[in-house]
PDB file of C-alpha atoms in Angstrom:
ATOM      1  CA  MET A   1     125.759  45.548 117.840  1.00 65.00           C
ATOM      2  CA  SER A   2     125.699  42.403 119.959  1.00 89.00           C
ATOM      3  CA  VAL A   3     126.191  40.249 116.849  1.00 93.00           C
ATOM      4  CA  TRP A   4     129.470  42.005 116.107  1.00 94.00           C
ATOM      5  CA  VAL A   5     130.575  41.562 119.697  1.00 95.00           C
ATOM      6  CA  ALA A   6     129.885  37.840 119.411  1.00 94.00           C
ATOM      7  CA  ILE A   7     131.831  37.682 116.150  1.00 96.00           C
ATOM      8  CA  GLY A   8     134.741  39.541 117.722  1.00 95.00           C
ATOM      9  CA  VAL A   9     134.789  37.331 120.813  1.00 96.00           C
ATOM     10  CA  THR A  10     134.658  34.227 118.623  1.00 96.00           C
ATOM     11  CA  ALA A  11     137.532  35.480 116.458  1.00 97.00           C
ATOM     12  CA  VAL A  12     139.681  36.261 119.492  1.00 97.00           C
ATOM     13  CA  GLY A  13     138.822  32.880 121.013  1.00 96.00           C
ATOM     14  CA  CYS A  14     139.778  31.039 117.812  1.00 96.00           C
ATOM     15  CA  TYR A  15     143.065  32.938 117.646  1.00 96.00           C
ATOM     16  CA  ALA A  16     143.796  32.123 121.300  1.00 96.00           C
ATOM     17  CA  VAL A  17     143.119  28.406 120.762  1.00 94.00           C
ATOM     18  CA  LYS A  18     145.396  28.411 117.703  1.00 95.00           C
ATOM     19  CA  LEU A  19     148.115  30.195 119.678  1.00 94.00           C
ATOM     20  CA  LEU A  20     147.823  27.730 122.563  1.00 93.00           C
ATOM     21  CA  GLY A  21     148.195  24.872 120.081  1.00 88.00           C
ATOM     22  CA  LEU A  22     151.439  26.351 118.809  1.00 91.00           C
ATOM     23  CA  LEU A  23     152.776  26.680 122.353  1.00 92.00           C
ATOM     24  CA  VAL A  24     152.395  22.959 123.138  1.00 89.00           C
ATOM     25  CA  PRO A  25     155.841  21.296 123.237  1.00 90.00           C
ATOM     26  CA  ALA A  26     156.542  18.910 120.332  1.00 86.00           C
ATOM     27  CA  GLY A  27     157.383  16.107 122.769  1.00 88.00           C
ATOM     28  CA  ALA A  28     153.878  16.160 124.181  1.00 86.00           C
ATOM     29  CA  LEU A  29     152.406  15.689 120.719  1.00 85.00           C
ATOM     30  CA  GLU A  30     154.535  12.623 119.957  1.00 89.00           C
ATOM     31  CA  ARG A  31     153.070  10.491 122.739  1.00 91.00           C
ATOM     32  CA  PRO A  32     151.098   7.494 121.409  1.00 92.00           C
ATOM     33  CA  LEU A  33     147.964   8.340 123.419  1.00 93.00           C
ATOM     34  CA  VAL A  34     147.902  11.924 122.136  1.00 90.00           C
ATOM     35  CA  ARG A  35     148.418  10.765 118.538  1.00 91.00           C
ATOM     36  CA  ARG A  36     145.602   8.235 118.847  1.00 93.00           C
ATOM     37  CA  LEU A  37     143.228  10.775 120.381  1.00 92.00           C
ATOM     38  CA  ALA A  38     144.101  13.311 117.677  1.00 89.00           C
ATOM     39  CA  ALA A  39     143.246  10.718 115.024  1.00 92.00           C
ATOM     40  CA  LEU A  40     139.927   9.744 116.625  1.00 94.00           C
ATOM     41  CA  LEU A  41     138.659  13.189 117.614  1.00 93.00           C
ATOM     42  CA  PRO A  42     137.487  14.310 114.135  1.00 94.00           C
ATOM     43  CA  VAL A  43     135.568  11.050 113.693  1.00 93.00           C
ATOM     44  CA  ALA A  44     133.829  11.474 117.047  1.00 95.00           C
ATOM     45  CA  LEU A  45     132.928  15.093 116.315  1.00 95.00           C
ATOM     46  CA  LEU A  46     131.545  14.223 112.881  1.00 93.00           C
ATOM     47  CA  ALA A  47     129.497  11.357 114.343  1.00 91.00           C
ATOM     48  CA  ALA A  48     128.069  13.644 117.037  1.00 93.00           C
ATOM     49  CA  LEU A  49     127.179  16.311 114.473  1.00 93.00           C
ATOM     50  CA  THR A  50     125.533  13.734 112.206  1.00 89.00           C
ATOM     51  CA  ALA A  51     123.500  12.292 115.078  1.00 89.00           C
ATOM     52  CA  GLN A  52     122.406  15.731 116.242  1.00 91.00           C
ATOM     53  CA  GLN A  53     121.331  16.803 112.754  1.00 88.00           C
ATOM     54  CA  THR A  54     119.561  13.494 112.073  1.00 88.00           C
ATOM     55  CA  PHE A  55     117.665  12.768 115.278  1.00 90.00           C
ATOM     56  CA  VAL A  56     116.912  16.200 116.780  1.00 89.00           C
ATOM     57  CA  ASP A  57     114.368  18.806 115.740  1.00 86.00           C
ATOM     58  CA  GLY A  58     114.540  21.796 118.049  1.00 84.00           C
ATOM     59  CA  GLN A  59     114.229  20.331 121.547  1.00 86.00           C
ATOM     60  CA  ALA A  60     112.591  17.038 120.515  1.00 88.00           C
ATOM     61  CA  LEU A  61     114.000  13.674 119.511  1.00 89.00           C
ATOM     62  CA  VAL A  62     112.563  12.579 116.157  1.00 88.00           C
ATOM     63  CA  LEU A  63     112.712   9.459 114.039  1.00 89.00           C
ATOM     64  CA  ASP A  64     111.754  10.366 110.490  1.00 89.00           C
ATOM     65  CA  ALA A  65     112.981   9.859 106.929  1.00 92.00           C
ATOM     66  CA  ARG A  66     116.449  11.100 107.842  1.00 92.00           C
ATOM     67  CA  ALA A  67     116.889   8.223 110.288  1.00 92.00           C
ATOM     68  CA  ALA A  68     115.874   5.744 107.581  1.00 94.00           C
ATOM     69  CA  GLY A  69     118.464   7.272 105.249  1.00 95.00           C
ATOM     70  CA  VAL A  70     121.212   7.007 107.846  1.00 93.00           C
ATOM     71  CA  GLY A  71     120.187   3.390 108.450  1.00 94.00           C
ATOM     72  CA  ALA A  72     120.403   2.633 104.731  1.00 96.00           C
ATOM     73  CA  ALA A  73     123.837   4.248 104.590  1.00 96.00           C
ATOM     74  CA  ALA A  74     124.970   2.159 107.564  1.00 95.00           C
ATOM     75  CA  VAL A  75     123.810  -1.030 105.858  1.00 97.00           C
ATOM     76  CA  ALA A  76     125.637  -0.031 102.677  1.00 97.00           C
ATOM     77  CA  LEU A  77     128.792   0.643 104.690  1.00 96.00           C
ATOM     78  CA  VAL A  78     128.569  -2.750 106.389  1.00 97.00           C
ATOM     79  CA  LEU A  79     128.291  -4.317 102.930  1.00 97.00           C
ATOM     80  CA  ARG A  80     131.439  -2.359 101.950  1.00 97.00           C
ATOM     81  CA  ALA A  81     129.753  -0.436  99.156  1.00 96.00           C
ATOM     82  CA  PRO A  82     131.646   2.398  97.452  1.00 97.00           C
ATOM     83  CA  PHE A  83     131.120   5.829  98.976  1.00 95.00           C
ATOM     84  CA  LEU A  84     128.964   7.168  96.146  1.00 97.00           C
ATOM     85  CA  LEU A  85     126.707   4.132  96.443  1.00 97.00           C
ATOM     86  CA  VAL A  86     126.408   4.722 100.190  1.00 96.00           C
ATOM     87  CA  VAL A  87     125.340   8.324  99.584  1.00 96.00           C
ATOM     88  CA  ALA A  88     122.962   7.274  96.803  1.00 97.00           C
ATOM     89  CA  ALA A  89     121.356   4.630  99.032  1.00 97.00           C
ATOM     90  CA  ALA A  90     120.802   7.191 101.785  1.00 96.00           C
ATOM     91  CA  VAL A  91     119.300   9.697  99.343  1.00 97.00           C
ATOM     92  CA  VAL A  92     116.996   7.163  97.681  1.00 97.00           C
ATOM     93  CA  VAL A  93     115.739   5.724 100.962  1.00 97.00           C
ATOM     94  CA  THR A  94     115.187   9.146 102.505  1.00 95.00           C
ATOM     95  CA  ALA A  95     113.317  10.374  99.424  1.00 96.00           C
ATOM     96  CA  GLY A  96     111.278   7.161  99.292  1.00 96.00           C
ATOM     97  CA  VAL A  97     110.218   7.414 102.926  1.00 95.00           C
ATOM     98  CA  ARG A  98     109.297  11.079 102.484  1.00 95.00           C
ATOM     99  CA  ALA A  99     107.302  10.240  99.331  1.00 95.00           C
ATOM    100  CA  LEU A 100     105.384   7.600 101.269  1.00 94.00           C
ATOM    101  CA  GLY A 101     104.441  10.225 103.831  1.00 87.00           C
ATOM    102  CA  GLY A 102     107.086   9.641 106.513  1.00 63.00           C
TER     103      GLY A 102
END
């Protein structure tokens, strides 16, 4: 039963956040600082999620094949490679490190 309570509370919370967003005056959303923050927030959240999924295992900080793959993707991005090549580089490096026992 507690799972359904958590789902219900989450649903009500999501609805409340959506409702609060609709109640914000349009003038407040047109400010340059707010527009800039709204553009940067998804990037920051995605970066935080990627870092958490890559470098954390339970309660411990780990550096394994996933970190090597992210490093390879970063190098490919710096070299301005196409997106599919960036993903392929990360996959190949991660698989290679895991095959070598990392």
